[in-house]
Coordinates of C-alpha atoms in Angstrom, one line a residue:
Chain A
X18 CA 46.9 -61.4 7.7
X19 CA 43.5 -63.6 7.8
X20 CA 42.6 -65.6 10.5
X21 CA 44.9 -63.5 13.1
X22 CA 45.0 -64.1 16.9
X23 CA 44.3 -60.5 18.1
X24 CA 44.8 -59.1 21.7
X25 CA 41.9 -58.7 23.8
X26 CA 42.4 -54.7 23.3
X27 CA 41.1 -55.5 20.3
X28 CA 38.1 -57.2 20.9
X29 CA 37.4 -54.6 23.2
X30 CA 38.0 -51.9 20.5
X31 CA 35.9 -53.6 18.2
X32 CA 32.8 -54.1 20.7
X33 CA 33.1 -50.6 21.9
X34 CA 32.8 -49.4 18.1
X35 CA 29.6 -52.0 17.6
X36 CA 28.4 -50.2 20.6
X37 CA 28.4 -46.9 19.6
X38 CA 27.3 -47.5 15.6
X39 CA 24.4 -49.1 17.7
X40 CA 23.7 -46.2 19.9
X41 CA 23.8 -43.9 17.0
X42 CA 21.1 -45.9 15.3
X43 CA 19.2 -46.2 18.3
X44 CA 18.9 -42.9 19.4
X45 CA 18.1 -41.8 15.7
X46 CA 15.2 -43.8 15.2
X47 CA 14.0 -42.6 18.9
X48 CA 14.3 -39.2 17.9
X49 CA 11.8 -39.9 15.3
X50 CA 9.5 -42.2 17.2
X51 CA 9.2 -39.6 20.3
X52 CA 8.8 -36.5 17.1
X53 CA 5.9 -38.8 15.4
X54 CA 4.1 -39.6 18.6
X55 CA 4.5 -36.4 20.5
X56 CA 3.0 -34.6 17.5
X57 CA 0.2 -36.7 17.4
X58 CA -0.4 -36.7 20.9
X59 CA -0.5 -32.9 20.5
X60 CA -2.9 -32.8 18.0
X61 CA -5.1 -35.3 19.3
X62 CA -5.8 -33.6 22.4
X63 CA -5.8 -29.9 20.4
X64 CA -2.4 -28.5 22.8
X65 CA -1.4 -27.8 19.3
X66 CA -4.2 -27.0 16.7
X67 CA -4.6 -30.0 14.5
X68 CA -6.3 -27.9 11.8
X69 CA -2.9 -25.8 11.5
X70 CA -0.3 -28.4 12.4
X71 CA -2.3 -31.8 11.0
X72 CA -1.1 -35.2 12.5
X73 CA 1.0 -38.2 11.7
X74 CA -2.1 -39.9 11.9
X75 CA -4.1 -37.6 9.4
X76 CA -1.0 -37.4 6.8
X77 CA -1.2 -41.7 6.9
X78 CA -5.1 -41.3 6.1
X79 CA -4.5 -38.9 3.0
X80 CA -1.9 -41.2 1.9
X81 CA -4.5 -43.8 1.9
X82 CA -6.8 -41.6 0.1
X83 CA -4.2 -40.3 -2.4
X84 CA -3.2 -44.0 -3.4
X85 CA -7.0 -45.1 -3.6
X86 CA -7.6 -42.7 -6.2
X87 CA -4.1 -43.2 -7.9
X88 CA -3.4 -39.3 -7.5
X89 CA -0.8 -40.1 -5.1
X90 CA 1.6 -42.0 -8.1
X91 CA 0.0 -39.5 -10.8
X92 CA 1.6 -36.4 -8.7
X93 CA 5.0 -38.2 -7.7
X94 CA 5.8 -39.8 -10.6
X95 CA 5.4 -36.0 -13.0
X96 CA 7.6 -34.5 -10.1
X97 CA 9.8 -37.5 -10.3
X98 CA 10.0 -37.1 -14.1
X99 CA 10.4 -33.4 -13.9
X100 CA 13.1 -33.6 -11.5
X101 CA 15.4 -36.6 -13.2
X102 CA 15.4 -34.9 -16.3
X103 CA 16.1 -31.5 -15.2
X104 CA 18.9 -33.3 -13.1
X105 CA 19.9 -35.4 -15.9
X106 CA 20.1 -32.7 -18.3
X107 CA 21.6 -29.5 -16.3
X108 CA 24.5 -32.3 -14.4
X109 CA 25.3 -33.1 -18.2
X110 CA 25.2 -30.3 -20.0
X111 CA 27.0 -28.4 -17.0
X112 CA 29.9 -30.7 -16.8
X113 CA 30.4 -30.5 -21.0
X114 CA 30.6 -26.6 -20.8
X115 CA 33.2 -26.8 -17.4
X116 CA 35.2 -29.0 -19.9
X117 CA 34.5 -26.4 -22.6
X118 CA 35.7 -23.4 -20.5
X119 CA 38.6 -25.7 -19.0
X120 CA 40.1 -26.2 -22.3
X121 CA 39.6 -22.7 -23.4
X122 CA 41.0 -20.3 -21.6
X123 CA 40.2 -17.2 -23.8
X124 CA 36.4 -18.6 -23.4
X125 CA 36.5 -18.8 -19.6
X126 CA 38.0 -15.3 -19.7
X127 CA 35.1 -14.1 -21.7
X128 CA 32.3 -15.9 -20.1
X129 CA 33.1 -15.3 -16.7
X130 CA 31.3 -12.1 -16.1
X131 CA 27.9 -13.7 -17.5
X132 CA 28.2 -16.8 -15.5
X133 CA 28.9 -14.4 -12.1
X134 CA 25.4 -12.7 -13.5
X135 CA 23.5 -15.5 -14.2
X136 CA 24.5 -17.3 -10.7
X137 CA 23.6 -14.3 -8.7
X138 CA 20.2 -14.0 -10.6
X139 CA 17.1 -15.0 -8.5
X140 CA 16.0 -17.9 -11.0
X141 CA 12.3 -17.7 -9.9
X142 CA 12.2 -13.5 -11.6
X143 CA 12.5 -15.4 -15.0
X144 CA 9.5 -17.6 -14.2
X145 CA 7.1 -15.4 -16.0
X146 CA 9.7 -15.2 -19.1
X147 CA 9.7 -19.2 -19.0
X148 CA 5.9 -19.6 -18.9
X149 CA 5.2 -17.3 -21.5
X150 CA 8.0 -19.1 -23.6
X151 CA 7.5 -22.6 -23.2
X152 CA 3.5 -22.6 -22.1
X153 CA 2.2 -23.5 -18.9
X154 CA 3.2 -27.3 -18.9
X155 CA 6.3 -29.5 -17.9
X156 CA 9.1 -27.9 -20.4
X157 CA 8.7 -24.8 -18.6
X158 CA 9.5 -26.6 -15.4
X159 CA 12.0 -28.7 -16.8
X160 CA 13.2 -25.7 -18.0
X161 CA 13.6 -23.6 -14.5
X162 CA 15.1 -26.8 -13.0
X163 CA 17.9 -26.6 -15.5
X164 CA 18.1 -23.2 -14.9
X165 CA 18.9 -23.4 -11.1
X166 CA 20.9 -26.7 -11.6
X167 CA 23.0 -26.1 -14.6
X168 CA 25.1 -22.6 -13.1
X169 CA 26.1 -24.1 -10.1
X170 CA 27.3 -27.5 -12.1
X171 CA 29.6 -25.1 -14.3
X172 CA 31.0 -23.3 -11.4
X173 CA 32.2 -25.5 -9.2
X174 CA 33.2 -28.1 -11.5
X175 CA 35.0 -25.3 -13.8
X176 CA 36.6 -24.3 -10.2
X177 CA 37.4 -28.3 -9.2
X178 CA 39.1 -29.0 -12.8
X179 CA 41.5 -25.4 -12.5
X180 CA 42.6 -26.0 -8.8
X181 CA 44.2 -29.2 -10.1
X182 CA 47.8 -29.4 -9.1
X183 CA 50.2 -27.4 -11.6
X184 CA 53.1 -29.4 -10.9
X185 CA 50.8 -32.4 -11.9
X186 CA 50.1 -31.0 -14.8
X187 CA 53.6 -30.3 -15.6
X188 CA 54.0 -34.1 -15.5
X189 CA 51.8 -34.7 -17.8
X190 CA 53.0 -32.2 -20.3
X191 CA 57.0 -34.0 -19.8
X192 CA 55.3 -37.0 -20.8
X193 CA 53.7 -35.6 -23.8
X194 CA 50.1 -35.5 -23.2
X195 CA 47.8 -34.0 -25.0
X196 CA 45.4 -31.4 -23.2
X197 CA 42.7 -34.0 -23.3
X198 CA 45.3 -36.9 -21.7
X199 CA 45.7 -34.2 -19.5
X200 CA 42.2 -34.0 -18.7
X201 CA 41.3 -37.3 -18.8
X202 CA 43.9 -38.9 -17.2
X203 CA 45.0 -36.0 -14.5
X204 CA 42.0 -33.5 -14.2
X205 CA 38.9 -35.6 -14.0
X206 CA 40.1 -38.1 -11.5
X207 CA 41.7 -35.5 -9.5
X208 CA 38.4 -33.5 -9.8
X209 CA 36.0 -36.9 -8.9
X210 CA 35.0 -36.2 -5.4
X211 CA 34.1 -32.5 -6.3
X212 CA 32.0 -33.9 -8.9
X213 CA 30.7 -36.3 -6.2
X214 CA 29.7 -33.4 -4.2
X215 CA 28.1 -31.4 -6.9
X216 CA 25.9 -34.1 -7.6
X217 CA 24.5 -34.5 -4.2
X218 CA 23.8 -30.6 -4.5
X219 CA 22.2 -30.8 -7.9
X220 CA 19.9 -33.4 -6.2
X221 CA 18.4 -30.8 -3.8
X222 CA 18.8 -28.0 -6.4
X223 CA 16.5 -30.1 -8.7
X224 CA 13.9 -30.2 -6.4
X225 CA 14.0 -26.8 -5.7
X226 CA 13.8 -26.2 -9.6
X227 CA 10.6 -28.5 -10.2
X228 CA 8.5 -27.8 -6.9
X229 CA 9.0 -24.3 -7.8
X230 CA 8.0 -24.3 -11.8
X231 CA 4.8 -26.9 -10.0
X232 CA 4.2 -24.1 -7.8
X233 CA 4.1 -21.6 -10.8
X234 CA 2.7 -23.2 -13.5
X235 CA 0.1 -25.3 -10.6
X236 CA -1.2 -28.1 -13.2
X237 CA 0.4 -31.4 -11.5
X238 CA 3.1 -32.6 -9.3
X239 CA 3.4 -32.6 -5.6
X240 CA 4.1 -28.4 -6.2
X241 CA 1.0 -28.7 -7.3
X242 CA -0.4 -30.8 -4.7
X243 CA 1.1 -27.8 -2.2
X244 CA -0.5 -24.7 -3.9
X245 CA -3.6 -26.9 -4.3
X246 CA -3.7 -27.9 -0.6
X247 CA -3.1 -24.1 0.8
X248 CA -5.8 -22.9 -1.4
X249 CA -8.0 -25.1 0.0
X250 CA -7.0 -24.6 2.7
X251 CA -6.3 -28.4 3.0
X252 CA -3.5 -28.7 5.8
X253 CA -3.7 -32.6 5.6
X254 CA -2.7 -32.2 1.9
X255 CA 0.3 -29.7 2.0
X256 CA 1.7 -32.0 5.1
X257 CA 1.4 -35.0 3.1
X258 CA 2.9 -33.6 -0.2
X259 CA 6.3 -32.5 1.8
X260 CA 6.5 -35.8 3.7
X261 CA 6.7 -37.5 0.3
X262 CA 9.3 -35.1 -1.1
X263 CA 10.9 -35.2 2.3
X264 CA 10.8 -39.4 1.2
X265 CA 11.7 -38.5 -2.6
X266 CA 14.7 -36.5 -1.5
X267 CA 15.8 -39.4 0.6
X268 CA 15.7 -42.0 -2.2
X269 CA 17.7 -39.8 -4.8
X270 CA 20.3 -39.2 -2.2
X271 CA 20.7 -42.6 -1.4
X272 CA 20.9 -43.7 -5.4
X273 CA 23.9 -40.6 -5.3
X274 CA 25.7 -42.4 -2.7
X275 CA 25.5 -45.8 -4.1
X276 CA 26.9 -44.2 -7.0
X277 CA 29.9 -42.7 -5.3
X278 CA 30.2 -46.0 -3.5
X279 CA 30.6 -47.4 -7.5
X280 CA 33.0 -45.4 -8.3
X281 CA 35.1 -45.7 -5.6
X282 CA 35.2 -49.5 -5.8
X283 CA 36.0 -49.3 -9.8
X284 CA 38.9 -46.5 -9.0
X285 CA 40.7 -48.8 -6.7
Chain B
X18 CA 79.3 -36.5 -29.9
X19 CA 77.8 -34.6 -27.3
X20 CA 74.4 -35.7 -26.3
X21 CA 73.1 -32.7 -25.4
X22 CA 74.4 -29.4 -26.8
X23 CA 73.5 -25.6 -25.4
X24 CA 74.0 -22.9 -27.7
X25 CA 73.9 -18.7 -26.6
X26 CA 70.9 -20.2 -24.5
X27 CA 69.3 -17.2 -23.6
X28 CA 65.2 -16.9 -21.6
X29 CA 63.8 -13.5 -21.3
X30 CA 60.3 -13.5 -19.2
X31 CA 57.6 -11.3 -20.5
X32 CA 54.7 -9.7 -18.0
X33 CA 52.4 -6.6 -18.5
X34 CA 55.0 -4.6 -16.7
X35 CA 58.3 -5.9 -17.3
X36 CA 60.8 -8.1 -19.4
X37 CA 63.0 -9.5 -17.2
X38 CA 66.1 -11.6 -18.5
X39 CA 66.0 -15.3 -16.9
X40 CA 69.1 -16.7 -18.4
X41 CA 71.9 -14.8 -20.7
X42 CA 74.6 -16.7 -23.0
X43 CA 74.5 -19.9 -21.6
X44 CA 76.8 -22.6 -23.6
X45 CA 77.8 -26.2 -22.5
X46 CA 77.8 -30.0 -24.1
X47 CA 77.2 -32.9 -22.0
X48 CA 78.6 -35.9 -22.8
X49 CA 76.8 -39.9 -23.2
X50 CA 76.5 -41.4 -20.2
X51 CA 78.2 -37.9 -18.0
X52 CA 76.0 -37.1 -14.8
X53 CA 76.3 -33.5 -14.7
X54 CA 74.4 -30.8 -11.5
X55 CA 73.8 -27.3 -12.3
X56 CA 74.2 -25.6 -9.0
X57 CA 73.7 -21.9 -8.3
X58 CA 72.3 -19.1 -6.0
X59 CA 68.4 -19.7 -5.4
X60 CA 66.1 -18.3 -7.8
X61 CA 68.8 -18.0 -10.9
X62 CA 67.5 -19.9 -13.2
X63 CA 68.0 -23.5 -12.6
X64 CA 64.7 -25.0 -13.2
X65 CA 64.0 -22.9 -16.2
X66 CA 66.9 -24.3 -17.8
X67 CA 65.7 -27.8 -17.0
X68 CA 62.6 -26.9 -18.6
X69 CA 63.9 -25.4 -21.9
X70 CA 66.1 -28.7 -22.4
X71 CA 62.6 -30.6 -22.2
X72 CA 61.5 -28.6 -24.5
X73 CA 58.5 -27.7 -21.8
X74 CA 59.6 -24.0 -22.8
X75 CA 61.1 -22.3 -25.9
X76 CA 64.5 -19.9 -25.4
X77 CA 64.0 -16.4 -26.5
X78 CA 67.7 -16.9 -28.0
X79 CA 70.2 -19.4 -28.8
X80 CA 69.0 -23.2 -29.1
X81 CA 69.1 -26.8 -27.2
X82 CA 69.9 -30.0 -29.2
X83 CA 69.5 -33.1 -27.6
X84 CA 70.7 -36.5 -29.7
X85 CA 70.7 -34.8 -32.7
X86 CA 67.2 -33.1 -32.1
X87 CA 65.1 -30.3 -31.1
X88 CA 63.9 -31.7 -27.9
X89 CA 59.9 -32.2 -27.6
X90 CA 57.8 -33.7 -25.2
X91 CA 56.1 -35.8 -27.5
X92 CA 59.7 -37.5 -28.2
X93 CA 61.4 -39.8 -25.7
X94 CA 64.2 -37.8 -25.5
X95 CA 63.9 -36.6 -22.2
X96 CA 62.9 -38.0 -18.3
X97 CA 62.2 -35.5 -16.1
X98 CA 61.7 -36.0 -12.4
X99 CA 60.2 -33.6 -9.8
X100 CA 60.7 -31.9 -6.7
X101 CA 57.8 -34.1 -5.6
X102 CA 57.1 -37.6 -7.0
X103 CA 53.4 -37.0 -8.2
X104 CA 52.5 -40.3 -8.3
X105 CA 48.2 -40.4 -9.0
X106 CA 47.3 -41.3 -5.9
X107 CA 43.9 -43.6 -7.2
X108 CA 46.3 -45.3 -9.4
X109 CA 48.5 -48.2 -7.7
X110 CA 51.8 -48.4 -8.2
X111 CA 51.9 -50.7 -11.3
X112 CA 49.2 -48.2 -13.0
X113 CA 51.5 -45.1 -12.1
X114 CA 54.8 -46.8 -13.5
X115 CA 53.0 -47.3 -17.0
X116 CA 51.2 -43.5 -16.6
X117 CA 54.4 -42.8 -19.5
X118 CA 54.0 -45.6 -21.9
X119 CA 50.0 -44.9 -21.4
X120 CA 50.3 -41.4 -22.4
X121 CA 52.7 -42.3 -25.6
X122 CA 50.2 -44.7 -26.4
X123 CA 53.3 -47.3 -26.1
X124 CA 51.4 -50.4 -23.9
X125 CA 52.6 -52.9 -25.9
X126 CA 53.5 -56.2 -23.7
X127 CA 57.4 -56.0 -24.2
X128 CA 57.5 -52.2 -22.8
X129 CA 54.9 -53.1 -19.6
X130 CA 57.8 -56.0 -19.4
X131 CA 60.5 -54.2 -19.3
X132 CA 59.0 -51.4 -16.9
X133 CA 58.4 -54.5 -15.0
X134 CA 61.3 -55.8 -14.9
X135 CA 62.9 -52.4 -13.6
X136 CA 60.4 -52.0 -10.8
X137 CA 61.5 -56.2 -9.9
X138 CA 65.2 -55.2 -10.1
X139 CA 65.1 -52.2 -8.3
X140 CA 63.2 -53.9 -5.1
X141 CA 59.6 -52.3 -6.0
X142 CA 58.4 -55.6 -6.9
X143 CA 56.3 -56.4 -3.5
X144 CA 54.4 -53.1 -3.9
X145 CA 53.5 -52.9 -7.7
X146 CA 49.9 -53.4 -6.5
X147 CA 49.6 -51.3 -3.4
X148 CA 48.8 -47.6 -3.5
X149 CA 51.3 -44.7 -3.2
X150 CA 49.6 -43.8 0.2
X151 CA 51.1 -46.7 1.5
X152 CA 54.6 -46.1 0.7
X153 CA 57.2 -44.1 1.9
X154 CA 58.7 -40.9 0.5
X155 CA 61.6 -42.6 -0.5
X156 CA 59.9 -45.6 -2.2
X157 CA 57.8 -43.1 -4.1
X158 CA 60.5 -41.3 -5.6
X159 CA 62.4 -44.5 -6.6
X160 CA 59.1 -45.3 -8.6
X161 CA 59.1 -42.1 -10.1
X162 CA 62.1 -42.9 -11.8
X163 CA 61.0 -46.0 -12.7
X164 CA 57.9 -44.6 -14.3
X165 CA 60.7 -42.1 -15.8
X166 CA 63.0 -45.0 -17.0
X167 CA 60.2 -46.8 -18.4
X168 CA 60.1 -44.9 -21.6
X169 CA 63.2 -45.2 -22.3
X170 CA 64.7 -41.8 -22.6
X171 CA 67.8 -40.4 -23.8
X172 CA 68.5 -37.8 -21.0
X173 CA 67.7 -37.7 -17.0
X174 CA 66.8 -34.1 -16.2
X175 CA 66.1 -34.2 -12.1
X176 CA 65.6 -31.1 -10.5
X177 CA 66.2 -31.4 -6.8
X178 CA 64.6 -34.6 -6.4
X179 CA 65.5 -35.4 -3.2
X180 CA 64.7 -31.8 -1.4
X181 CA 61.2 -33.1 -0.3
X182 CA 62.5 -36.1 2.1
X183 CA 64.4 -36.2 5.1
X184 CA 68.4 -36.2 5.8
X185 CA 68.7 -40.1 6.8
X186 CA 66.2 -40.8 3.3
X187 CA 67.8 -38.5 1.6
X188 CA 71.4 -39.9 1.5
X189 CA 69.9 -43.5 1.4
X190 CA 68.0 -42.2 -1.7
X191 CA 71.1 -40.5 -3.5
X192 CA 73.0 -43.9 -3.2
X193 CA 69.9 -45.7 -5.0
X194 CA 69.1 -43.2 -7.7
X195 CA 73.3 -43.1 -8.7
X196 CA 73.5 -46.5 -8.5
X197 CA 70.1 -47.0 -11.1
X198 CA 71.1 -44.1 -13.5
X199 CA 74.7 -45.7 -13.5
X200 CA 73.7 -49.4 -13.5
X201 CA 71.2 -48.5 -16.7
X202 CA 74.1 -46.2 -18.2
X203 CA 71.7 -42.7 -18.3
X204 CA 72.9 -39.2 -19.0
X205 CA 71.5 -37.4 -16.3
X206 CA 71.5 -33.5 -15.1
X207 CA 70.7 -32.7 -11.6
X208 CA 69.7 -29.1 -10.7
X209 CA 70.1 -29.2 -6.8
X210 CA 70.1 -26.2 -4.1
X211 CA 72.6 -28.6 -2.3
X212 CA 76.3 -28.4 -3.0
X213 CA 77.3 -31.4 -1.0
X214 CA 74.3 -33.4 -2.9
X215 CA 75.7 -32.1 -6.7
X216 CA 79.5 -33.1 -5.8
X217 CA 78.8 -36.6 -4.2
X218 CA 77.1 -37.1 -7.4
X219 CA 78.3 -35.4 -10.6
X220 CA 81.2 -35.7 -13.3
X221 CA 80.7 -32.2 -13.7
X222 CA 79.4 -29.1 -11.9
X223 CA 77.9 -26.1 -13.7
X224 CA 78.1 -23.1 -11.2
X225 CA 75.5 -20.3 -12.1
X226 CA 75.5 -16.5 -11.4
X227 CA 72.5 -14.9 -10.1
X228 CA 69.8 -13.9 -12.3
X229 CA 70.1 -13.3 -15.3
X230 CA 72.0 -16.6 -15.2
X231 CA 75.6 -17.4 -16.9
X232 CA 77.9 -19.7 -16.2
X233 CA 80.4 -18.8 -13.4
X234 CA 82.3 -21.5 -13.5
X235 CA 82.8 -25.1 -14.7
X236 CA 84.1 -27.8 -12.3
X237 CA 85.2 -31.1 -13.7
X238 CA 85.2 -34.1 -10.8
X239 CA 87.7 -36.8 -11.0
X240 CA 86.7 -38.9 -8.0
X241 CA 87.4 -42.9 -8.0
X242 CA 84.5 -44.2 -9.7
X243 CA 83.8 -46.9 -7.2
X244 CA 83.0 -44.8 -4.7
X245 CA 79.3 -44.2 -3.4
X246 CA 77.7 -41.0 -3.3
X247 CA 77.9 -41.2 0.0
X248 CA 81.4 -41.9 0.8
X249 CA 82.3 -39.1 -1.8
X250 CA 80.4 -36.4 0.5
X251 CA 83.1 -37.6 3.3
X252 CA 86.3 -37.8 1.4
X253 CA 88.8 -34.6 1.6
X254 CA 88.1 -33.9 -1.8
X255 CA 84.8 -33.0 -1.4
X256 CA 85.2 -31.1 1.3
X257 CA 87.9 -29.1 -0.5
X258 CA 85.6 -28.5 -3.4
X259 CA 82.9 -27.8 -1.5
X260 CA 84.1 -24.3 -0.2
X261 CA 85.6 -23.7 -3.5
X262 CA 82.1 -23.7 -4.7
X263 CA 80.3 -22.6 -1.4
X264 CA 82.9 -19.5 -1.7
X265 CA 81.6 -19.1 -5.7
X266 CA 78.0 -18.6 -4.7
X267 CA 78.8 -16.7 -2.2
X268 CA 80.2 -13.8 -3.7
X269 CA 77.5 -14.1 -6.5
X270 CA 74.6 -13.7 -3.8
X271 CA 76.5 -10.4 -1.8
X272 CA 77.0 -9.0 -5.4
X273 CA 74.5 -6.3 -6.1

């Protein structure tokens, strides 16, 4: 198959895709070029408040500042922590009980009702509960991250793992398998890009969880940085902190993908 | 001695509302090495059969014996191939054939060896290491037999193997599979919707009534044995017992 003679269709199909991969590309790092400059432009000549909107140029400056005075690692790295952990432990813990409940059906019968509850709950009513329970520090926010994270992991992995495909199952059981063969050999395979796509959610989900325990408890961590900045009034700051989370968020969705990429490769 | 033996098989299905009787008194032996088709209106029973002679399902009456045993899925004793092949599509087609001996905890080099050597003599060797995606419907179903055959078992159970594909595959197909259970001396029973399918294959047809199921008839076949499925389906015989049977299911389906 190497070293094929193709027609010149082909060559033509191949440069037409090149094109367009490269217009894509193009017109997405114009998009952000002509959004950077036409906001600063904006604000420089006060069409748009600058006070109320900030600039590009302005966020740079406080970056500079933030790194000078090494808050600007200080704050990422505690959200950083905050989040992994939370992510870590909720995509974990999650996937164990949707085993659990998969196995069992007369304890997914009985915990259905609570997990409907719990996944309807607004997590951010129990942020008093938390605070007063685990003090005003980084458990408590570890805490509401695994909150938000860990109900959504059980559900739709619990949902991926029991749509598998009975007559696959019934394969398994001619064979002889055991309900963990079964599982480990049918289900979770079967279930992997599911589990894919519940990890890229859990990633945003995490966020959520630590910004919003920052934003409670208000001690350290680009939440923190947010409530901090609006109190001051500070519009510089609050800018800055989301373009780093905007930059955070970014990164950890990229390290998801290169781990689906992984997979892939070691399935086939 | 009969490989398989049904006794007063009987299946009752229990729901909230209802008990519903599956399968009543059913009673026949299959003999080493016999290919036999249980054919019958749609919906009587067929498949649950299949299952309670895998052991997949316990009777509410009456017992299965197969070689000797109470038939288990943890014991090779029975090979049972579906509608649809089910190969795992993220394994290739190596991978799917040992799925069996993997389960059982059998990969021991002489079994991958001899699964091997079924996949080589049964023309799946160029595609042991390609994907089931890239194979076609036929070729998928040929390896689920081989995945079947690789462990060995004592009894075939097939039900309706073929329905999935089309026509022209689906003759082609028939002529394969009889020629591998045949060539590897299997006792096989076919459960097929397709009269035609069950004579151009079988040394014996079970004719069912509708639900609850019994046996309505038994028809022994005494074609030439050198004779491909496919020329069976267009001798005289076949056609003779073909309405014979058609005519059988018939009048089980307009009874009320």
């Amino acid at each position: 198959m190497k070293n094929q003679k193709f027609s010149k269709a082909h060559y033509d199909y191949l440069k037409k895709h090149r094109t367009i991969k490269a217009l894509v590309l193009i017109t997405q790092i114009a998009m952000l070029v002509v959004f950077l400059l036409g906001w600063e432009l904006l604000s420089k000549h006060e069409i748009i408040s600058s006070f109320f909107f900030s600039s590009p140029s302005r966020i740079a400056k406080t970056i500079g500042e933030l790194y000078k005075s090494g808050e600007l690692f200080y704050h990422t790295k505690i959200t950083l922590n905050e989040t992994l952990i939370g992510f870590a432990i909720a995509t974990g813990v999650g996937f164990l009980v949707a085993y659990v409940l998969w196995y069992s059906n007369f304890l997914r019968r009985v915990s259905e009702p609570y997990l409907v509850v719990l996944n309807s709950l607004p997590k951010i009513a129990l942020g008093p509960i938390i605070i007063i329970w685990f003090g005003a520090g980084d458990k408590a926010i570890i805490f509401m991250c695994i909150l938000i994270v860990i109900i959504v992991t059980i559900l739709n992995t619990l949902n991926s793992f029991t749509s598998c495909d009975n007559q696959l199952i019934s394969l398994g059981r001619s064979l002889g398998a055991s309900k963990n063969q079964i599982f480990f050999k049918l289900v979770l395979p079967h279930s992997l890009k599911d589990i894919i796509s519940t990890l890229k959610v859990n990633v945003g989900l995490s966020f959520i969880g630590s910004i919003m325990g920052e934003m409670l408890v208000s001690k350290a961590g680009l939440g923190y940085l947010l409530t901090y900045g609006k109190q001051v009034a500070n519009m510089h700051l609050v800018m800055t902190a989301t373009v780093i989370l905007c930059v955070l968020a970014a990164l950890m969705y990229f390290a998801v993908a290169l781990f689906e990429k992984i997979m892939k490769k070691h399935l086939k | 001695m009969s490989i398989v033996e049904v006794e007063n098989l009987s299946l009752n299905y229990q729901s909230i509302k209802d008990e519903t009787s599956a399968i009543n008194n059913v009673n026949f032996k299959i003999e080493q090495q016999e290919f036999v088709s249980i054919v019958g209106p749609s919906g009587c029973g067929k498949t649950t059969i299949l299952s309670l002679i895998a052991g997949l399902i316990k009777p509410t009456t009456g017992k299965v014996v197969v070689a000797n045993k109470k038939p288990s899925p943890k014991e090779n004793l029975c090979g049972y191939m579906f509608q649809r092949d089910n190969l795992l599509p993220w394994r290739n087609i190596e991978k799917n054939i040992f799925l069996g001996l993997e389960i059982k905890k059998q990969l021991t080099k002489e079994k991958k060896e001899y699964a091997i050597k079924l996949a080589e003599k049964y023309g799946i060797k160029d595609f042991l290491k390609k994907y089931p995606n890239e194979l076609s419907g036929g070729m998928r179903q040929r390896v689920a037999l081989i995945r079947t055959l690789a462990l060995k078992p004592e009894l075939l159970l097939l039900d309706e193997p073929f329905s999935a594909l089309d026509y022209q595959t689906r003759l082609n197909l028939c002529d394969d599979i009889f020629n591998i259970i045949k060539g590897e001396n299997k006792t096989a029973i076919l459960v097929t919707h397709d009269i035609q399918e069950a004579i151009s294959m079988s040394d014996k047809i079970i004719v069912l009534t509708k639900r609850p199921a019994e046996i309505k008839s038994v028809h022994n076949l005494d074609f030439d044995k050198t004779l491909t499925p496919f020329e069976r389906r267009n001798s005289s015989k076949a056609k003779k017992l073909f309405s014979t049977i058609w005519q059988e299911i018939q009048d089980e389906k307009s009874k009320i």
